[in-house]
Short mmCIF file of C-alpha atoms in Angstrom, two decimals:
data_model
loop_
_atom_site.label_atom_id
_atom_site.label_comp_id
_atom_site.label_asym_id
_atom_site.label_seq_id
_atom_site.Cartn_x
_atom_site.Cartn_y
_atom_site.Cartn_z
CA MET T 1 -35.95 35.15 -45.30
CA HIS T 2 -35.35 36.24 -41.44
CA ASP T 3 -37.24 33.12 -40.36
CA GLU T 4 -35.43 30.57 -42.72
CA ALA T 5 -32.23 31.67 -41.65
CA GLY T 6 -33.05 31.31 -37.84
CA ALA T 7 -34.47 27.54 -38.71
CA ARG T 8 -31.09 27.04 -40.38
CA ASP T 9 -28.89 28.21 -37.59
CA GLY T 10 -30.93 26.16 -34.49
CA ASP T 11 -32.31 29.42 -33.02
CA THR T 12 -34.74 28.09 -30.68
CA GLY T 13 -36.33 31.61 -29.25
CA ALA T 14 -40.41 31.26 -29.50
CA PRO T 15 -42.08 33.22 -32.39
CA GLU T 16 -44.79 35.97 -32.35
CA ALA T 17 -48.26 34.23 -33.02
CA GLY T 18 -49.02 36.97 -35.48
CA GLU T 19 -45.98 35.53 -37.36
CA VAL T 20 -46.85 31.93 -36.92
CA ALA T 21 -50.62 32.45 -38.23
CA SER T 22 -49.88 34.20 -41.35
CA LEU T 23 -47.07 32.65 -42.61
CA PRO T 24 -48.10 29.00 -42.20
CA GLU T 25 -46.04 27.67 -45.05
CA GLN T 26 -42.65 28.41 -42.74
CA GLN T 27 -43.81 26.36 -40.20
CA THR T 28 -44.35 23.22 -42.59
CA ARG T 29 -40.29 24.22 -43.92
CA ARG T 30 -38.87 23.64 -40.43
CA THR T 31 -40.86 20.51 -39.24
CA GLY T 32 -41.96 18.98 -42.62
CA THR T 33 -45.38 18.71 -41.68
CA HIS T 34 -48.57 21.01 -42.15
CA ASP T 35 -51.29 20.77 -40.22
CA GLY T 36 -52.94 24.01 -40.76
CA PRO T 37 -53.14 27.29 -38.95
CA ASP T 38 -54.09 25.37 -35.76
CA ALA T 39 -51.28 23.49 -35.58
CA ALA T 40 -48.79 23.99 -32.58
CA PRO T 41 -46.27 26.26 -33.31
CA ARG T 42 -42.54 25.92 -33.41
CA PRO T 43 -40.21 28.13 -31.35
CA GLY T 44 -38.58 30.67 -33.51
CA ARG T 45 -37.23 34.39 -33.13
CA GLY T 46 -38.75 36.83 -31.74
CA LYS T 47 -40.19 38.34 -28.97
CA GLY T 48 -42.82 35.51 -28.10
CA GLY T 49 -39.82 33.14 -26.12
CA ARG T 50 -38.85 36.38 -23.78
CA LYS T 51 -42.62 36.81 -22.59
CA GLY T 52 -43.99 33.44 -22.52
CA GLY T 53 -41.62 32.25 -19.49
CA ARG T 54 -39.04 29.87 -18.20
CA PRO T 55 -39.93 25.82 -18.52
CA SER T 56 -40.62 24.31 -15.08
CA ALA T 57 -37.81 22.82 -13.25
CA GLY T 58 -38.71 18.93 -14.07
CA ARG T 59 -38.32 19.95 -17.50
CA ARG T 60 -35.11 21.93 -17.84
CA THR T 61 -32.95 19.26 -18.33
CA GLY T 62 -34.89 17.53 -21.35
CA SER T 63 -35.34 21.11 -22.80
CA PRO T 64 -33.85 22.53 -26.33
CA GLU T 65 -32.20 25.33 -23.71
CA ALA T 66 -30.04 22.65 -21.91
CA GLY T 67 -29.26 20.72 -24.65
CA GLY T 68 -27.20 24.01 -26.06
CA GLY T 69 -29.75 24.62 -29.36
CA SER T 70 -31.53 21.42 -30.46
CA ARG T 71 -33.20 21.19 -33.60
CA GLY T 72 -36.19 20.20 -35.86
CA ALA T 73 -39.30 18.01 -34.36
CA GLY T 74 -37.32 17.22 -31.13
CA ALA T 75 -37.76 20.66 -29.72
CA ALA T 76 -41.35 20.94 -30.80
CA ALA T 77 -42.02 17.58 -28.91
CA GLY T 78 -40.16 19.59 -25.89
CA ALA T 79 -43.43 21.57 -24.80
CA SER T 80 -46.45 22.58 -25.93
CA PRO T 81 -47.66 25.97 -25.82
CA THR T 82 -51.19 27.43 -24.58
CA ALA T 83 -53.55 28.67 -27.56
CA GLY T 84 -52.15 32.49 -25.79
CA GLY T 85 -48.70 31.61 -27.18
CA GLY T 86 -47.39 32.38 -24.16
CA SER T 87 -46.13 30.35 -20.62
CA GLN T 88 -45.20 26.55 -21.73
CA VAL T 89 -46.57 23.92 -20.36
CA PRO T 90 -44.54 20.61 -19.73
CA ASP T 91 -45.30 17.37 -22.09
CA PRO T 92 -45.54 14.07 -20.25
CA GLY T 93 -43.17 12.94 -22.28
CA ALA T 94 -40.30 15.35 -21.24
CA ASP T 95 -40.12 13.65 -17.90
CA VAL T 96 -38.88 10.60 -19.79
CA HIS T 97 -36.42 12.29 -22.13
CA GLY T 98 -34.83 14.37 -19.26
CA ALA T 99 -34.14 10.67 -17.92
CA ASP T 100 -32.59 8.93 -21.05
CA HIS T 101 -30.54 12.51 -20.94
CA GLU T 102 -29.09 11.45 -17.47
CA SER T 103 -29.17 7.64 -18.02
CA PRO T 104 -25.79 7.58 -19.64
CA GLU T 105 -23.82 9.20 -16.36
CA ALA T 106 -25.36 6.58 -14.32
CA GLY T 107 -24.44 3.97 -16.37
CA GLY T 108 -20.46 4.97 -16.90
CA VAL T 109 -20.46 5.04 -13.22
CA ALA T 110 -21.89 1.54 -12.95
CA GLY T 111 -19.89 0.34 -15.49
CA GLY T 112 -16.86 1.85 -14.69
CA ALA T 113 -17.04 -0.08 -11.22
CA GLY T 114 -18.14 -3.16 -12.68
CA THR T 115 -14.69 -3.00 -14.94
CA ASP T 116 -12.72 -2.72 -12.03
CA TRP T 117 -14.21 -5.30 -10.51
CA GLU T 118 -14.14 -7.24 -13.68
CA ARG T 119 -10.39 -6.57 -13.89
CA ARG T 120 -9.38 -7.82 -10.24
CA LEU T 121 -11.11 -11.03 -10.69
CA ALA T 122 -9.04 -11.40 -14.18
CA GLY T 123 -6.45 -10.85 -12.51
CA GLY T 124 -7.43 -12.87 -9.66
CA LEU T 125 -7.80 -16.11 -11.88
CA ALA T 126 -4.96 -15.49 -13.99
CA PHE T 127 -3.03 -15.75 -10.44
CA LEU T 128 -4.39 -18.89 -9.62
CA ARG T 129 -3.97 -20.70 -13.15
CA ARG T 130 -0.10 -19.69 -12.84
CA ARG T 131 0.32 -20.98 -9.66
CA LEU T 132 -1.86 -24.10 -10.75
CA THR T 133 0.05 -24.75 -13.76
CA GLY T 134 3.28 -24.04 -12.57
CA ASP T 135 3.76 -20.76 -14.41
CA TYR T 136 5.97 -18.56 -12.46
CA ASP T 137 9.72 -17.64 -11.30
CA THR T 138 11.46 -17.71 -8.85
CA ASP T 139 15.31 -16.80 -8.53
CA ASP T 140 18.16 -19.60 -7.16
CA PHE T 141 17.36 -19.05 -3.27
CA GLY T 142 13.53 -19.91 -3.93
CA TYR T 143 12.21 -15.99 -3.91
CA ASP T 144 8.30 -15.97 -5.15
CA ALA T 145 8.10 -12.14 -6.21
CA GLU T 146 4.65 -12.31 -7.66
CA LEU T 147 3.68 -14.47 -4.57
CA THR T 148 5.46 -11.71 -1.90
CA ASP T 149 3.48 -8.94 -3.22
CA GLN T 150 -0.09 -10.63 -4.40
CA VAL T 151 -0.41 -12.62 -1.21
CA LEU T 152 2.36 -12.55 1.79
CA MET T 153 2.18 -8.54 1.82
CA SER T 154 -1.31 -8.54 1.54
CA LEU T 155 -1.63 -10.72 4.65
CA LEU T 156 1.11 -8.62 6.38
CA ARG T 157 -0.54 -5.60 5.61
CA PRO T 158 -3.39 -5.18 8.17
CA LEU T 159 -0.91 -5.98 11.17
CA TYR T 160 1.26 -3.95 9.77
CA GLU T 161 -1.14 -0.59 9.35
CA LYS T 162 -4.01 -1.68 11.78
CA TYR T 163 -2.71 -3.94 14.71
CA PHE T 164 0.75 -2.00 15.29
CA ARG T 165 0.00 0.99 13.64
CA VAL T 166 3.81 1.26 12.46
CA GLU T 167 4.97 4.80 11.97
CA VAL T 168 8.43 4.59 9.51
CA GLN T 169 10.98 7.46 9.82
CA GLY T 170 13.68 8.30 7.86
CA VAL T 171 13.16 5.82 4.75
CA GLU T 172 14.89 7.81 2.81
CA ASN T 173 18.39 6.83 4.00
CA ILE T 174 17.75 3.26 1.92
CA PRO T 175 19.27 3.66 -0.93
CA SER T 176 17.13 3.95 -4.38
CA GLU T 177 19.19 1.52 -6.26
CA GLY T 178 22.14 -0.91 -5.86
CA GLY T 179 22.79 -2.99 -2.69
CA ALA T 180 22.56 -1.78 0.90
CA LEU T 181 22.70 -3.93 3.82
CA ILE T 182 20.04 -3.02 6.74
CA VAL T 183 20.82 -3.83 10.34
CA ALA T 184 18.59 -3.85 12.96
CA ASN T 185 17.99 -4.92 16.72
CA HIS T 186 15.73 -7.95 17.67
CA SER T 187 13.30 -8.55 19.92
CA GLY T 188 9.39 -9.65 20.78
CA THR T 189 10.04 -13.15 21.55
CA LEU T 190 8.68 -14.26 17.98
CA PRO T 191 10.48 -12.77 14.86
CA LEU T 192 7.34 -10.58 14.01
CA ASP T 193 9.53 -7.52 13.84
CA GLY T 194 11.53 -8.70 10.98
CA LEU T 195 8.34 -9.04 9.07
CA MET T 196 7.64 -5.30 9.37
CA MET T 197 10.62 -4.37 8.79
CA GLN T 198 10.05 -5.72 5.54
CA VAL T 199 6.55 -4.58 4.72
CA ALA T 200 7.66 -0.76 5.74
CA VAL T 201 10.37 -0.78 2.86
CA HIS T 202 8.19 -2.56 0.24
CA ASP T 203 5.25 0.25 1.13
CA HIS T 204 7.32 3.09 2.24
CA HIS T 205 10.04 3.53 0.12
CA PRO T 206 9.98 5.69 -3.12
CA ALA T 207 10.91 2.70 -5.27
CA SER T 208 9.06 -0.22 -3.13
CA ARG T 209 11.81 -2.10 -2.86
CA HIS T 210 12.08 -5.82 -1.62
CA LEU T 211 14.02 -6.41 1.64
CA ARG T 212 15.76 -9.79 1.84
CA LEU T 213 16.38 -11.46 5.39
CA LEU T 214 19.20 -13.37 6.58
CA ALA T 215 17.26 -15.69 9.06
CA ALA T 216 18.57 -18.24 11.68
CA ASP T 217 18.68 -22.19 10.48
CA LEU T 218 15.73 -23.16 13.16
CA VAL T 219 13.50 -20.93 10.39
CA PHE T 220 14.64 -23.48 7.79
CA MET T 221 13.87 -26.42 9.69
CA LEU T 222 10.29 -26.36 10.18
CA PRO T 223 7.55 -27.39 7.96
CA VAL T 224 5.62 -24.56 6.98
CA VAL T 225 7.93 -21.85 8.09
CA ASN T 226 10.31 -22.66 5.84
CA GLU T 227 8.72 -22.48 2.58
CA LEU T 228 7.24 -19.39 3.28
CA ALA T 229 10.34 -17.93 4.29
CA ARG T 230 12.06 -18.89 1.03
CA LYS T 231 8.94 -17.26 -1.38
CA ALA T 232 9.07 -14.33 0.78
CA GLY T 233 12.94 -13.78 -0.10
CA HIS T 234 14.34 -14.64 3.03
CA THR T 235 17.59 -16.79 3.09
CA LEU T 236 19.98 -18.66 5.81
CA ALA T 237 22.37 -15.99 7.76
CA CYS T 238 25.27 -16.89 6.34
CA ALA T 239 28.37 -14.63 4.76
CA GLU T 240 27.94 -16.46 1.50
CA ASP T 241 24.35 -16.06 0.56
CA ALA T 242 24.67 -12.04 2.17
CA GLU T 243 27.09 -11.09 -0.05
CA GLN T 244 25.44 -13.09 -2.81
CA LEU T 245 22.44 -11.02 -2.68
CA LEU T 246 24.34 -7.79 -2.19
CA GLU T 247 26.55 -8.52 -5.53
CA ARG T 248 23.42 -8.40 -7.15
CA GLY T 249 21.96 -5.37 -5.62
CA GLU T 250 19.57 -6.56 -3.54
CA LEU T 251 18.64 -4.82 -0.26
CA VAL T 252 19.93 -7.08 3.06
CA GLY T 253 18.46 -7.05 6.31
CA VAL T 254 19.97 -8.48 9.39
CA MET T 255 19.48 -8.24 12.75
CA PRO T 256 22.79 -9.59 14.59
CA GLU T 257 21.78 -10.10 18.27
CA GLY T 258 20.20 -13.34 17.00
CA PHE T 259 18.26 -15.47 19.39
CA LYS T 260 19.92 -13.70 22.28
CA GLY T 261 17.58 -10.22 21.47
CA VAL T 262 14.56 -12.01 20.22
CA GLY T 263 14.28 -14.51 23.49
CA LYS T 264 15.72 -11.75 26.35
CA PRO T 265 13.56 -10.94 29.14
CA PHE T 266 11.45 -8.13 29.69
CA SER T 267 13.63 -6.66 32.41
CA GLU T 268 15.94 -6.52 29.29
CA ARG T 269 13.87 -4.60 26.89
CA TYR T 270 15.83 -2.33 24.21
CA LYS T 271 19.04 -2.94 26.02
CA LEU T 272 20.87 -4.34 22.88
CA GLN T 273 22.94 -7.76 23.18
CA ARG T 274 26.32 -8.65 21.81
CA PHE T 275 26.25 -8.25 17.58
CA GLY T 276 28.26 -11.43 17.08
CA ARG T 277 31.49 -10.95 15.80
CA GLY T 278 30.95 -8.66 13.38
CA GLY T 279 30.28 -10.46 10.41
CA PHE T 280 27.99 -8.50 9.00
CA VAL T 281 30.35 -5.50 8.68
CA SER T 282 32.99 -7.79 6.71
CA THR T 283 30.31 -9.17 4.24
CA ALA T 284 29.17 -5.19 3.28
CA LEU T 285 32.88 -4.06 3.30
CA ARG T 286 33.47 -6.86 0.72
CA ALA T 287 30.57 -5.98 -1.62
CA GLY T 288 31.33 -2.34 -0.67
CA VAL T 289 27.75 -1.31 0.20
CA PRO T 290 26.25 0.74 2.86
CA ILE T 291 24.85 0.05 6.03
CA VAL T 292 22.29 1.53 6.96
CA PRO T 293 21.62 1.15 11.24
CA CYS T 294 17.72 0.63 11.99
CA SER T 295 15.87 0.92 15.21
CA ILE T 296 12.34 -0.92 15.90
CA VAL T 297 10.17 0.26 19.19
CA GLY T 298 7.12 -2.01 19.90
CA ALA T 299 8.41 -5.14 19.53
CA GLU T 300 9.50 -5.81 23.17
CA GLU T 301 6.21 -5.76 24.41
CA ILE T 302 3.91 -7.59 22.42
CA TYR T 303 5.20 -10.74 24.23
CA PRO T 304 6.04 -9.66 27.99
CA MET T 305 8.82 -12.80 28.35
CA ILE T 306 8.70 -13.37 32.40
CA GLY T 307 10.19 -16.49 32.18
CA ASN T 308 11.94 -19.14 30.04
CA ALA T 309 11.17 -22.85 30.12
CA LYS T 310 14.91 -24.36 29.72
CA THR T 311 14.13 -28.01 30.20
CA LEU T 312 11.06 -27.71 27.46
CA ALA T 313 12.71 -25.81 25.45
CA ARG T 314 15.90 -28.65 25.04
CA LEU T 315 13.51 -31.33 24.77
CA LEU T 316 11.50 -29.24 21.33
CA GLY T 317 15.15 -28.36 20.40
CA PHE T 318 14.08 -24.34 20.88
CA PRO T 319 16.72 -21.94 21.99
CA TYR T 320 14.33 -20.95 24.34
CA PHE T 321 10.51 -21.52 25.38
CA PRO T 322 8.84 -18.22 26.81
CA ILE T 323 6.21 -17.93 29.52
CA THR T 324 3.86 -14.78 29.45
CA PRO T 325 1.48 -13.33 31.10
CA THR T 326 -0.95 -14.89 28.74
CA PHE T 327 1.25 -17.93 27.49
CA PRO T 328 0.82 -20.63 27.86
CA TRP T 329 -2.07 -20.10 30.51
CA LEU T 330 -4.55 -18.98 28.12
CA GLY T 331 -3.63 -21.54 25.55
CA PRO T 332 -3.89 -20.84 21.90
CA LEU T 333 -5.38 -17.36 22.63
CA GLY T 334 -1.85 -16.50 24.86
CA ALA T 335 -0.39 -16.67 21.22
CA LEU T 336 -1.84 -13.54 20.15
CA PRO T 337 0.27 -10.34 20.54
CA LEU T 338 -0.23 -7.56 22.30
CA PRO T 339 -1.34 -4.48 20.31
CA THR T 340 1.42 -1.96 20.64
CA LYS T 341 2.39 1.07 18.91
CA TRP T 342 5.45 0.21 16.52
CA THR T 343 8.19 3.16 15.27
CA ILE T 344 10.58 1.94 12.85
CA GLN T 345 13.53 4.65 12.25
CA PHE T 346 16.28 3.97 9.16
CA GLY T 347 19.24 5.98 10.29
CA GLU T 348 22.09 7.80 7.91
CA PRO T 349 24.17 4.98 6.29
CA ILE T 350 27.71 4.30 6.86
CA GLU T 351 29.97 4.06 3.86
CA THR T 352 32.41 1.42 3.11
CA ASP T 353 32.96 1.75 -0.18
CA GLY T 354 35.82 3.62 0.82
CA HIS T 355 37.87 0.83 2.48
CA PRO T 356 40.27 -1.30 0.19
CA PRO T 357 39.24 -4.86 -0.23
CA GLU T 358 41.39 -6.22 2.32
CA ALA T 359 39.86 -3.64 4.74
CA ALA T 360 37.49 -7.15 5.16
CA GLU T 361 40.37 -8.80 7.29
CA ASP T 362 41.48 -5.96 9.55
CA PRO T 363 39.98 -7.30 12.77
CA MET T 364 40.48 -3.57 14.31
CA LEU T 365 37.89 -1.93 11.98
CA MET T 366 35.62 -4.79 11.69
CA PHE T 367 35.19 -4.02 15.58
CA ASN T 368 35.12 -0.07 14.79
CA LEU T 369 32.50 -0.15 12.37
CA THR T 370 30.81 -2.92 14.42
CA ASP T 371 30.48 -0.81 17.35
CA GLN T 372 29.67 2.46 15.47
CA VAL T 373 26.64 0.73 14.05
CA ARG T 374 25.65 -0.82 17.72
CA GLU T 375 25.89 2.69 19.23
CA GLN T 376 23.75 4.38 16.93
CA ILE T 377 20.52 2.01 16.83
CA GLN T 378 21.12 2.09 20.50
CA HIS T 379 21.18 6.27 21.15
CA THR T 380 18.34 5.93 18.52
CA LEU T 381 16.25 3.58 20.49
CA TYR T 382 16.66 5.75 23.83
CA ARG T 383 15.63 8.92 22.04
CA LEU T 384 12.32 7.41 20.06
CA LEU T 385 11.29 5.82 23.74
CA VAL T 386 11.91 9.25 25.38
CA GLN T 387 9.60 10.79 22.48
CA ARG T 388 6.73 7.90 22.68
CA ARG T 389 3.63 8.85 24.88
CA SER T 390 2.74 5.33 25.55
CA VAL T 391 3.11 1.40 24.71
CA PHE T 392 -0.42 1.13 23.01
CA PHE T 393 -0.68 4.91 21.53
#
């Protein structure tokens, strides 16, 4: 009765040799076969299991002990006891059984990697299908959110993370929802600073907000640049478009220095130019949104502008034609920007909702707010320049 209860409970201890020899019918009940007194005994209860020694290391993963109580013929097939009923010798099939026991984990890892690649491939094919069939949405300004997230941001991100190694500070000063106007300094000969600011807001803000930049007329006159700018959410730098976006709760970016800032000579780097006539302040007052000052350090040195070919600029219809230490002397290679280290800091917002709507027509108020924003950006630039160790590191 004791051995029968042990067989029902799945106990895997080894039996004493005397018990197996005198009670062959119990072996029959355990394994379902009876080959006589010389048949290989099944492990059962008793002291023999403790005296017989542990299985070999190569056998452990497939043994009944490792399996947590395997029953029946599978346990008997795992090991063959010697004639003395003592130490156990691994069966040649035990290694195969152990390999089968471990294979689902390896297959699970490989299957998980395959599933991830399959998911990415399926997403990419679905994206291409929507592009080819025209099954995607844009707003009335031409902004394509899906293309911006999946393509344009992916193209700009290596330049942002690996080349310029942009460090972002104060991104928590940007509101998580609702309209806001981000006002930044402008520099660098080519307007890469606006694109890097767009990536900084999207990748570092907790709400992953999209920045809608206000661009100059020239941007929308160039064949390819025009389409890409519209798809990325840029729009014409006019009060009507800016106010409409802010009323929708969008995040709008503006660089009031314009061409005077981006095209200034290297000798005047980090000296803010005139902020126009304060039109951005009037727009923020009408929409009742906060103004977030933004200071960008590092963009001034990507194309050190040491000269300006004004005659050639007039012939081409450009506001300036830059001459740098590498351009146009090195041809297309000279258009490669220098890998400077950037810092973008967003300052504390300046609230405008406390002013009445007619305040947008008050020239003195607009002048004071414009000067306040400009001074805050300029002081932050000086502080960041003192703190940075090197132009490139």
